[in-house]
Short mmCIF file of N, CA and C in Angstrom, two decimals:
data_model
loop_
_atom_site.label_atom_id
_atom_site.label_comp_id
_atom_site.label_asym_id
_atom_site.label_seq_id
_atom_site.Cartn_x
_atom_site.Cartn_y
_atom_site.Cartn_z
N UNK A 1 27.62 25.30 -1.40
CA UNK A 1 27.68 24.43 -0.23
C UNK A 1 28.01 25.24 1.01
N UNK A 2 27.82 24.64 2.16
CA UNK A 2 28.09 25.29 3.44
C UNK A 2 29.58 25.62 3.56
N UNK A 3 30.44 24.68 3.17
CA UNK A 3 31.89 24.88 3.25
C UNK A 3 32.29 26.08 2.41
N UNK A 4 31.78 26.16 1.19
CA UNK A 4 32.13 27.29 0.32
C UNK A 4 31.64 28.60 0.89
N UNK A 5 30.48 28.59 1.52
CA UNK A 5 29.96 29.81 2.15
C UNK A 5 30.86 30.26 3.30
N UNK A 6 31.29 29.31 4.11
CA UNK A 6 32.20 29.62 5.22
C UNK A 6 33.51 30.19 4.67
N UNK A 7 34.07 29.53 3.67
CA UNK A 7 35.32 30.00 3.08
C UNK A 7 35.15 31.39 2.47
N UNK A 8 34.01 31.64 1.89
CA UNK A 8 33.72 32.95 1.29
C UNK A 8 33.67 34.04 2.36
N UNK A 9 32.98 33.78 3.45
CA UNK A 9 32.89 34.75 4.55
C UNK A 9 34.28 35.06 5.09
N UNK A 10 35.07 34.03 5.34
CA UNK A 10 36.42 34.23 5.87
C UNK A 10 37.28 34.99 4.86
N UNK A 11 37.18 34.66 3.59
CA UNK A 11 37.95 35.35 2.56
C UNK A 11 37.63 36.83 2.54
N UNK A 12 36.34 37.18 2.60
CA UNK A 12 35.96 38.60 2.62
C UNK A 12 36.58 39.30 3.82
N UNK A 13 36.56 38.65 4.97
CA UNK A 13 37.12 39.26 6.18
C UNK A 13 38.64 39.40 6.10
N UNK A 14 39.30 38.44 5.48
CA UNK A 14 40.76 38.52 5.34
C UNK A 14 41.14 39.63 4.36
N UNK A 15 40.32 39.84 3.35
CA UNK A 15 40.60 40.87 2.35
C UNK A 15 40.22 42.27 2.83
N UNK A 16 39.17 42.35 3.64
CA UNK A 16 38.67 43.65 4.11
C UNK A 16 38.46 43.57 5.62
N UNK A 17 39.48 43.93 6.36
CA UNK A 17 39.45 43.77 7.83
C UNK A 17 38.30 44.53 8.49
N UNK A 18 37.79 45.57 7.83
CA UNK A 18 36.67 46.30 8.43
C UNK A 18 35.41 45.44 8.53
N UNK A 19 35.36 44.32 7.81
CA UNK A 19 34.21 43.41 7.88
C UNK A 19 34.28 42.47 9.09
N UNK A 20 35.46 42.30 9.65
CA UNK A 20 35.63 41.34 10.76
C UNK A 20 34.69 41.63 11.92
N UNK A 21 34.66 42.89 12.38
CA UNK A 21 33.80 43.24 13.50
C UNK A 21 32.33 43.02 13.15
N UNK A 22 31.95 43.35 11.92
CA UNK A 22 30.57 43.15 11.50
C UNK A 22 30.17 41.68 11.57
N UNK A 23 31.05 40.81 11.10
CA UNK A 23 30.77 39.37 11.13
C UNK A 23 30.64 38.89 12.57
N UNK A 24 31.57 39.31 13.44
CA UNK A 24 31.48 38.92 14.85
C UNK A 24 30.17 39.40 15.47
N UNK A 25 29.80 40.66 15.22
CA UNK A 25 28.56 41.19 15.79
C UNK A 25 27.34 40.42 15.30
N UNK A 26 27.31 40.11 14.01
CA UNK A 26 26.17 39.37 13.46
C UNK A 26 26.08 37.96 14.05
N UNK A 27 27.23 37.32 14.21
CA UNK A 27 27.22 35.96 14.78
C UNK A 27 26.77 35.98 16.24
N UNK A 28 27.26 36.95 17.00
CA UNK A 28 26.84 37.07 18.40
C UNK A 28 25.33 37.28 18.46
N UNK A 29 24.80 38.13 17.61
CA UNK A 29 23.35 38.37 17.57
C UNK A 29 22.59 37.10 17.21
N UNK A 30 23.10 36.35 16.25
CA UNK A 30 22.38 35.16 15.79
C UNK A 30 22.36 34.04 16.82
N UNK A 31 23.40 33.94 17.65
CA UNK A 31 23.43 32.84 18.64
C UNK A 31 22.81 33.25 19.97
N UNK A 32 22.63 34.53 20.20
CA UNK A 32 22.04 35.00 21.45
C UNK A 32 20.55 34.73 21.46
N UNK A 33 20.10 33.97 22.45
CA UNK A 33 18.68 33.63 22.64
C UNK A 33 18.07 32.95 21.41
N UNK A 34 18.88 32.24 20.66
CA UNK A 34 18.36 31.51 19.50
C UNK A 34 17.58 30.30 20.03
N UNK A 35 16.30 30.16 19.66
CA UNK A 35 15.50 29.07 20.22
C UNK A 35 15.86 27.68 19.68
N UNK A 36 16.59 27.63 18.56
CA UNK A 36 16.94 26.35 17.97
C UNK A 36 18.35 25.92 18.40
N UNK A 37 18.46 24.86 19.20
CA UNK A 37 19.78 24.41 19.62
C UNK A 37 20.68 24.06 18.42
N UNK A 38 20.10 23.50 17.37
CA UNK A 38 20.88 23.14 16.19
C UNK A 38 21.45 24.39 15.49
N UNK A 39 20.62 25.41 15.33
CA UNK A 39 21.08 26.66 14.70
C UNK A 39 22.08 27.38 15.60
N UNK A 40 21.83 27.31 16.89
CA UNK A 40 22.74 27.94 17.84
C UNK A 40 24.13 27.29 17.75
N UNK A 41 24.17 25.96 17.69
CA UNK A 41 25.44 25.25 17.59
C UNK A 41 26.15 25.60 16.27
N UNK A 42 25.41 25.63 15.17
CA UNK A 42 26.03 25.99 13.88
C UNK A 42 26.59 27.41 13.91
N UNK A 43 25.88 28.32 14.56
CA UNK A 43 26.37 29.69 14.69
C UNK A 43 27.65 29.75 15.51
N UNK A 44 27.68 28.96 16.59
CA UNK A 44 28.89 28.90 17.41
C UNK A 44 30.05 28.26 16.66
N UNK A 45 29.75 27.27 15.85
CA UNK A 45 30.82 26.66 15.05
C UNK A 45 31.41 27.68 14.08
N UNK A 46 30.57 28.50 13.47
CA UNK A 46 31.07 29.54 12.58
C UNK A 46 31.85 30.58 13.38
N UNK A 47 31.39 30.88 14.57
CA UNK A 47 32.12 31.80 15.45
C UNK A 47 33.51 31.23 15.76
N UNK A 48 33.59 29.93 16.03
CA UNK A 48 34.88 29.28 16.31
C UNK A 48 35.80 29.30 15.08
N UNK A 49 35.23 29.08 13.91
CA UNK A 49 36.02 29.12 12.68
C UNK A 49 36.59 30.52 12.47
N UNK A 50 35.75 31.53 12.67
CA UNK A 50 36.22 32.91 12.53
C UNK A 50 37.31 33.21 13.55
N UNK A 51 37.12 32.74 14.79
CA UNK A 51 38.12 32.98 15.84
C UNK A 51 39.46 32.35 15.50
N UNK A 52 39.43 31.23 14.79
CA UNK A 52 40.68 30.57 14.39
C UNK A 52 41.35 31.27 13.21
N UNK A 53 40.61 32.11 12.51
CA UNK A 53 41.13 32.74 11.29
C UNK A 53 41.48 34.22 11.43
N UNK A 54 40.72 34.95 12.24
CA UNK A 54 40.97 36.39 12.40
C UNK A 54 40.36 36.85 13.70
N UNK A 55 40.90 37.92 14.25
CA UNK A 55 40.34 38.44 15.49
C UNK A 55 39.58 39.74 15.21
N UNK A 56 38.67 40.07 16.11
CA UNK A 56 37.98 41.35 15.95
C UNK A 56 38.92 42.50 16.30
N UNK A 57 38.46 43.71 16.11
CA UNK A 57 39.27 44.89 16.44
C UNK A 57 39.58 44.88 17.94
N UNK A 58 40.56 45.68 18.30
CA UNK A 58 40.96 45.79 19.71
C UNK A 58 39.76 46.19 20.58
N UNK A 59 38.92 47.06 20.07
CA UNK A 59 37.76 47.54 20.81
C UNK A 59 36.72 46.45 21.04
N UNK A 60 36.51 45.60 20.05
CA UNK A 60 35.49 44.56 20.16
C UNK A 60 36.02 43.27 20.79
N UNK A 61 37.33 43.08 20.75
CA UNK A 61 37.95 41.83 21.22
C UNK A 61 37.49 41.46 22.64
N UNK A 62 37.56 42.38 23.57
CA UNK A 62 37.21 42.08 24.97
C UNK A 62 35.74 41.68 25.11
N UNK A 63 34.88 42.34 24.34
CA UNK A 63 33.45 42.00 24.39
C UNK A 63 33.23 40.57 23.89
N UNK A 64 33.83 40.24 22.75
CA UNK A 64 33.65 38.91 22.17
C UNK A 64 34.20 37.85 23.12
N UNK A 65 35.36 38.11 23.69
CA UNK A 65 35.97 37.17 24.64
C UNK A 65 35.05 36.98 25.86
N UNK A 66 34.51 38.08 26.40
CA UNK A 66 33.60 37.99 27.54
C UNK A 66 32.33 37.23 27.17
N UNK A 67 31.83 37.46 25.96
CA UNK A 67 30.64 36.75 25.48
C UNK A 67 30.91 35.24 25.46
N UNK A 68 32.09 34.86 24.95
CA UNK A 68 32.45 33.44 24.89
C UNK A 68 32.57 32.86 26.29
N UNK A 69 33.16 33.63 27.20
CA UNK A 69 33.34 33.16 28.58
C UNK A 69 32.00 32.88 29.26
N UNK A 70 30.99 33.71 28.96
CA UNK A 70 29.69 33.52 29.62
C UNK A 70 28.95 32.28 29.13
N UNK A 71 29.43 31.67 28.05
CA UNK A 71 28.77 30.49 27.50
C UNK A 71 29.55 29.19 27.71
N UNK A 72 30.63 29.25 28.50
CA UNK A 72 31.46 28.05 28.74
C UNK A 72 30.69 26.89 29.36
N UNK A 73 29.74 27.18 30.22
CA UNK A 73 29.02 26.12 30.94
C UNK A 73 27.73 25.72 30.23
N UNK A 74 27.43 26.32 29.10
CA UNK A 74 26.20 26.02 28.36
C UNK A 74 26.20 24.56 27.92
N UNK A 75 25.09 23.87 28.13
CA UNK A 75 25.04 22.44 27.81
C UNK A 75 25.09 22.16 26.31
N UNK A 76 24.64 23.10 25.48
CA UNK A 76 24.62 22.89 24.04
C UNK A 76 25.92 23.36 23.38
N UNK A 77 26.37 24.55 23.76
CA UNK A 77 27.50 25.16 23.04
C UNK A 77 28.74 25.37 23.90
N UNK A 78 28.73 24.89 25.13
CA UNK A 78 29.84 25.15 26.06
C UNK A 78 31.20 24.74 25.53
N UNK A 79 31.30 23.52 25.01
CA UNK A 79 32.60 23.03 24.51
C UNK A 79 33.06 23.86 23.32
N UNK A 80 32.13 24.26 22.47
CA UNK A 80 32.48 25.08 21.31
C UNK A 80 32.89 26.47 21.77
N UNK A 81 32.23 27.00 22.79
CA UNK A 81 32.59 28.32 23.33
C UNK A 81 34.01 28.30 23.91
N UNK A 82 34.34 27.24 24.64
CA UNK A 82 35.69 27.12 25.20
C UNK A 82 36.72 27.02 24.07
N UNK A 83 36.43 26.21 23.06
CA UNK A 83 37.34 26.06 21.93
C UNK A 83 37.52 27.39 21.21
N UNK A 84 36.41 28.10 20.96
CA UNK A 84 36.45 29.39 20.26
C UNK A 84 37.26 30.41 21.07
N UNK A 85 37.07 30.39 22.39
CA UNK A 85 37.80 31.32 23.25
C UNK A 85 39.31 31.07 23.17
N UNK A 86 39.72 29.81 23.21
CA UNK A 86 41.12 29.46 23.09
C UNK A 86 41.66 29.89 21.72
N UNK A 87 40.90 29.65 20.68
CA UNK A 87 41.33 30.03 19.33
C UNK A 87 41.46 31.54 19.22
N UNK A 88 40.50 32.27 19.78
CA UNK A 88 40.53 33.73 19.70
C UNK A 88 41.76 34.29 20.44
N UNK A 89 42.07 33.72 21.60
CA UNK A 89 43.25 34.16 22.35
C UNK A 89 44.53 33.90 21.55
N UNK A 90 44.63 32.73 20.93
CA UNK A 90 45.81 32.39 20.12
C UNK A 90 45.93 33.30 18.90
N UNK A 91 44.80 33.55 18.26
CA UNK A 91 44.79 34.39 17.07
C UNK A 91 45.24 35.80 17.44
N UNK A 92 44.73 36.32 18.54
CA UNK A 92 45.11 37.66 19.01
C UNK A 92 46.57 37.68 19.44
N UNK A 93 47.01 36.66 20.16
CA UNK A 93 48.39 36.57 20.65
C UNK A 93 49.39 36.62 19.51
N UNK A 94 49.11 35.87 18.45
CA UNK A 94 50.02 35.81 17.30
C UNK A 94 49.75 36.92 16.30
N UNK A 95 48.75 37.78 16.60
CA UNK A 95 48.31 38.76 15.62
C UNK A 95 48.18 38.06 14.28
N UNK A 96 47.45 36.95 14.34
CA UNK A 96 47.32 35.98 13.25
C UNK A 96 46.77 36.61 11.98
N UNK A 97 47.53 36.55 10.92
CA UNK A 97 47.09 37.08 9.63
C UNK A 97 47.12 35.96 8.61
N UNK A 98 46.04 35.26 8.48
CA UNK A 98 45.94 34.21 7.46
C UNK A 98 45.94 34.84 6.09
N UNK A 99 46.43 34.09 5.13
CA UNK A 99 46.39 34.56 3.75
C UNK A 99 45.25 33.92 2.97
N UNK A 100 44.78 32.79 3.46
CA UNK A 100 43.74 32.07 2.74
C UNK A 100 42.72 31.53 3.74
N UNK A 101 41.53 31.23 3.26
CA UNK A 101 40.49 30.70 4.17
C UNK A 101 40.84 29.29 4.61
N UNK A 102 40.17 28.80 5.64
CA UNK A 102 40.46 27.44 6.11
C UNK A 102 40.05 26.39 5.08
N UNK A 103 40.81 25.33 5.06
CA UNK A 103 40.50 24.21 4.16
C UNK A 103 39.32 23.42 4.71
N UNK A 104 38.82 22.51 3.93
CA UNK A 104 37.73 21.62 4.36
C UNK A 104 38.17 20.84 5.60
N UNK A 105 39.41 20.39 5.62
CA UNK A 105 39.93 19.63 6.76
C UNK A 105 39.92 20.50 8.02
N UNK A 106 40.37 21.76 7.89
CA UNK A 106 40.37 22.67 9.04
C UNK A 106 38.95 22.94 9.53
N UNK A 107 38.05 23.21 8.62
CA UNK A 107 36.67 23.50 9.00
C UNK A 107 36.06 22.31 9.72
N UNK A 108 36.26 21.12 9.21
CA UNK A 108 35.71 19.93 9.86
C UNK A 108 36.35 19.68 11.22
N UNK A 109 37.64 19.94 11.35
CA UNK A 109 38.31 19.78 12.64
C UNK A 109 37.74 20.75 13.67
N UNK A 110 37.49 21.98 13.25
CA UNK A 110 36.92 22.97 14.17
C UNK A 110 35.49 22.57 14.55
N UNK A 111 34.69 22.15 13.61
CA UNK A 111 33.32 21.72 13.89
C UNK A 111 33.30 20.58 14.89
N UNK A 112 34.27 19.67 14.77
CA UNK A 112 34.32 18.50 15.66
C UNK A 112 35.16 18.77 16.90
N UNK A 113 35.73 19.98 17.01
CA UNK A 113 36.57 20.38 18.14
C UNK A 113 37.75 19.43 18.32
N UNK A 114 38.32 19.04 17.22
CA UNK A 114 39.44 18.09 17.21
C UNK A 114 40.65 18.72 16.52
N UNK A 115 41.84 18.28 16.89
CA UNK A 115 43.02 18.76 16.16
C UNK A 115 43.10 18.09 14.79
N UNK A 116 43.92 18.65 13.95
CA UNK A 116 44.18 18.05 12.64
C UNK A 116 45.39 17.13 12.82
N UNK A 117 45.23 15.88 12.48
CA UNK A 117 46.34 14.94 12.65
C UNK A 117 47.26 15.06 11.43
N UNK A 118 48.50 15.42 11.71
CA UNK A 118 49.50 15.58 10.65
C UNK A 118 50.67 14.64 10.95
N UNK A 119 51.25 14.14 9.91
CA UNK A 119 52.42 13.27 10.06
C UNK A 119 53.64 14.06 9.62
N UNK A 120 54.65 14.07 10.49
CA UNK A 120 55.89 14.79 10.21
C UNK A 120 57.01 13.78 10.01
N UNK A 121 57.75 13.95 8.95
CA UNK A 121 58.84 13.05 8.60
C UNK A 121 60.16 13.76 8.86
N UNK A 122 61.08 13.02 9.48
CA UNK A 122 62.39 13.56 9.82
C UNK A 122 63.43 13.06 8.83
N UNK A 123 64.56 13.73 8.81
CA UNK A 123 65.62 13.35 7.87
C UNK A 123 66.21 11.98 8.16
N UNK A 124 66.01 11.45 9.39
CA UNK A 124 66.52 10.12 9.72
C UNK A 124 65.50 9.02 9.37
N UNK A 125 64.51 9.38 8.55
CA UNK A 125 63.46 8.47 8.08
C UNK A 125 62.44 8.06 9.15
N UNK A 126 62.46 8.72 10.29
CA UNK A 126 61.44 8.47 11.31
C UNK A 126 60.28 9.44 11.05
N UNK A 127 59.13 9.10 11.61
CA UNK A 127 57.95 9.94 11.45
C UNK A 127 57.25 10.07 12.80
N UNK A 128 56.51 11.15 12.96
CA UNK A 128 55.76 11.38 14.19
C UNK A 128 54.42 12.01 13.81
N UNK A 129 53.33 11.46 14.32
CA UNK A 129 52.00 12.04 14.12
C UNK A 129 51.74 13.03 15.24
N UNK A 130 51.11 14.13 14.89
CA UNK A 130 50.88 15.19 15.87
C UNK A 130 49.51 15.81 15.61
N UNK A 131 48.78 16.06 16.67
CA UNK A 131 47.51 16.78 16.55
C UNK A 131 47.79 18.27 16.52
N UNK A 132 47.48 18.91 15.41
CA UNK A 132 47.78 20.32 15.20
C UNK A 132 46.49 21.14 15.33
N UNK A 133 46.53 22.16 16.14
CA UNK A 133 45.39 23.07 16.29
C UNK A 133 45.30 23.95 15.05
N UNK A 134 44.11 24.18 14.51
CA UNK A 134 43.99 24.95 13.27
C UNK A 134 44.57 26.37 13.31
N UNK A 135 44.77 26.95 14.48
CA UNK A 135 45.34 28.30 14.48
C UNK A 135 46.79 28.33 14.98
N UNK A 136 47.44 27.19 15.02
CA UNK A 136 48.86 27.17 15.34
C UNK A 136 49.66 27.70 14.17
N UNK A 137 50.77 28.33 14.50
CA UNK A 137 51.74 28.72 13.48
C UNK A 137 52.75 27.57 13.33
N UNK A 138 53.58 27.66 12.31
CA UNK A 138 54.63 26.65 12.12
C UNK A 138 55.55 26.61 13.35
N UNK A 139 55.81 27.75 13.96
CA UNK A 139 56.65 27.80 15.17
C UNK A 139 55.99 27.02 16.30
N UNK A 140 54.68 27.15 16.45
CA UNK A 140 53.94 26.39 17.48
C UNK A 140 54.08 24.89 17.23
N UNK A 141 53.98 24.50 15.96
CA UNK A 141 54.09 23.08 15.60
C UNK A 141 55.48 22.57 15.94
N UNK A 142 56.51 23.32 15.58
CA UNK A 142 57.88 22.92 15.88
C UNK A 142 58.08 22.78 17.38
N UNK A 143 57.59 23.74 18.15
CA UNK A 143 57.74 23.68 19.61
C UNK A 143 57.02 22.48 20.21
N UNK A 144 55.81 22.19 19.73
CA UNK A 144 55.07 21.04 20.24
C UNK A 144 55.74 19.73 19.84
N UNK A 145 56.20 19.68 18.60
CA UNK A 145 56.90 18.51 18.11
C UNK A 145 58.18 18.28 18.91
N UNK A 146 58.90 19.35 19.19
CA UNK A 146 60.13 19.26 19.97
C UNK A 146 59.85 18.69 21.37
N UNK A 147 58.77 19.16 21.99
CA UNK A 147 58.46 18.64 23.34
C UNK A 147 58.06 17.17 23.28
N UNK A 148 57.41 16.75 22.21
CA UNK A 148 56.99 15.34 22.07
C UNK A 148 58.18 14.39 21.87
N UNK A 149 59.24 14.88 21.23
CA UNK A 149 60.39 14.02 20.98
C UNK A 149 61.55 14.29 21.94
N UNK A 150 61.32 15.19 22.91
CA UNK A 150 62.33 15.46 23.92
C UNK A 150 63.47 16.35 23.45
N UNK A 151 63.23 17.16 22.46
CA UNK A 151 64.25 18.07 21.93
C UNK A 151 64.32 19.31 22.81
N UNK A 152 65.51 19.62 23.30
CA UNK A 152 65.68 20.76 24.21
C UNK A 152 65.73 22.10 23.48
N UNK A 153 66.33 22.10 22.28
CA UNK A 153 66.56 23.35 21.57
C UNK A 153 66.08 23.20 20.12
N UNK A 154 65.31 24.16 19.65
CA UNK A 154 64.77 24.08 18.28
C UNK A 154 65.56 24.93 17.29
N UNK A 155 66.69 25.47 17.71
CA UNK A 155 67.51 26.25 16.78
C UNK A 155 67.89 25.38 15.59
N UNK A 156 67.69 25.90 14.40
CA UNK A 156 68.03 25.16 13.20
C UNK A 156 66.93 24.25 12.70
N UNK A 157 65.84 24.14 13.45
CA UNK A 157 64.72 23.31 13.03
C UNK A 157 63.74 24.14 12.20
N UNK A 158 63.19 23.52 11.19
CA UNK A 158 62.21 24.20 10.34
C UNK A 158 61.26 23.17 9.76
N UNK A 159 60.14 23.65 9.29
CA UNK A 159 59.18 22.79 8.61
C UNK A 159 59.30 23.01 7.11
N UNK A 160 59.21 21.93 6.38
CA UNK A 160 59.19 21.98 4.93
C UNK A 160 57.95 21.22 4.48
N UNK A 161 57.28 21.77 3.50
CA UNK A 161 56.13 21.08 2.91
C UNK A 161 56.61 20.42 1.63
N UNK A 162 56.39 19.13 1.55
CA UNK A 162 56.80 18.38 0.36
C UNK A 162 55.57 17.90 -0.39
N UNK A 163 55.56 18.17 -1.67
CA UNK A 163 54.53 17.66 -2.56
C UNK A 163 55.24 16.93 -3.69
N UNK A 164 54.52 16.18 -4.50
CA UNK A 164 55.19 15.50 -5.61
C UNK A 164 55.89 16.48 -6.57
N UNK A 165 55.39 17.72 -6.63
CA UNK A 165 55.97 18.70 -7.54
C UNK A 165 57.10 19.52 -6.95
N UNK A 166 57.05 19.80 -5.66
CA UNK A 166 58.00 20.73 -5.07
C UNK A 166 58.18 20.51 -3.57
N UNK A 167 59.13 21.20 -3.02
CA UNK A 167 59.37 21.23 -1.59
C UNK A 167 59.70 22.67 -1.22
N UNK A 168 59.07 23.20 -0.15
CA UNK A 168 59.39 24.56 0.24
C UNK A 168 59.34 24.73 1.76
N UNK A 169 60.07 25.74 2.21
CA UNK A 169 60.17 26.10 3.61
C UNK A 169 58.87 26.76 4.05
N UNK A 170 58.40 26.42 5.27
CA UNK A 170 57.21 27.04 5.83
C UNK A 170 57.67 28.03 6.91
N UNK A 171 57.35 29.30 6.72
CA UNK A 171 57.75 30.33 7.68
C UNK A 171 57.15 30.05 9.07
N UNK A 172 57.86 30.44 10.09
CA UNK A 172 57.42 30.20 11.46
C UNK A 172 56.12 30.87 11.81
N UNK A 173 55.81 31.96 11.13
CA UNK A 173 54.58 32.70 11.43
C UNK A 173 53.44 32.23 10.58
#
């Protein structure tokens, strides 16, 4: 399936960082002057998924960012280019090192240029829904959540993932 192919590409890049630049170069080539708007959009969506998962080398980063900037006003891919550019900046800023490929939910959120809606439960039994960007870290989520509930200081705050089997701390990075 398409999802498995995307996850496979990202997994290879996460395991072998020397492939990252190759994937970026191939995607840029495939979307440049592509006569099919549908294929062009799919290529840009894959570019956005890659940008949310890993960044190119320092040498290629500026070129890819400039390439994305030149397509911001494009009627077909402009919104995806803007989203990919934001994701790439965040990924580079955090020196984002994913351990696993994006989930189906993440891939679909990126394709639709939408945040992932997550519900956070507090110890006082209150809950808050929050739109989470696929390349946010747990620290980003805590900071955004804090601003939404008017919390001035996040010292001592942490995220825990609870499943029916277990509960564990989610590192800020």
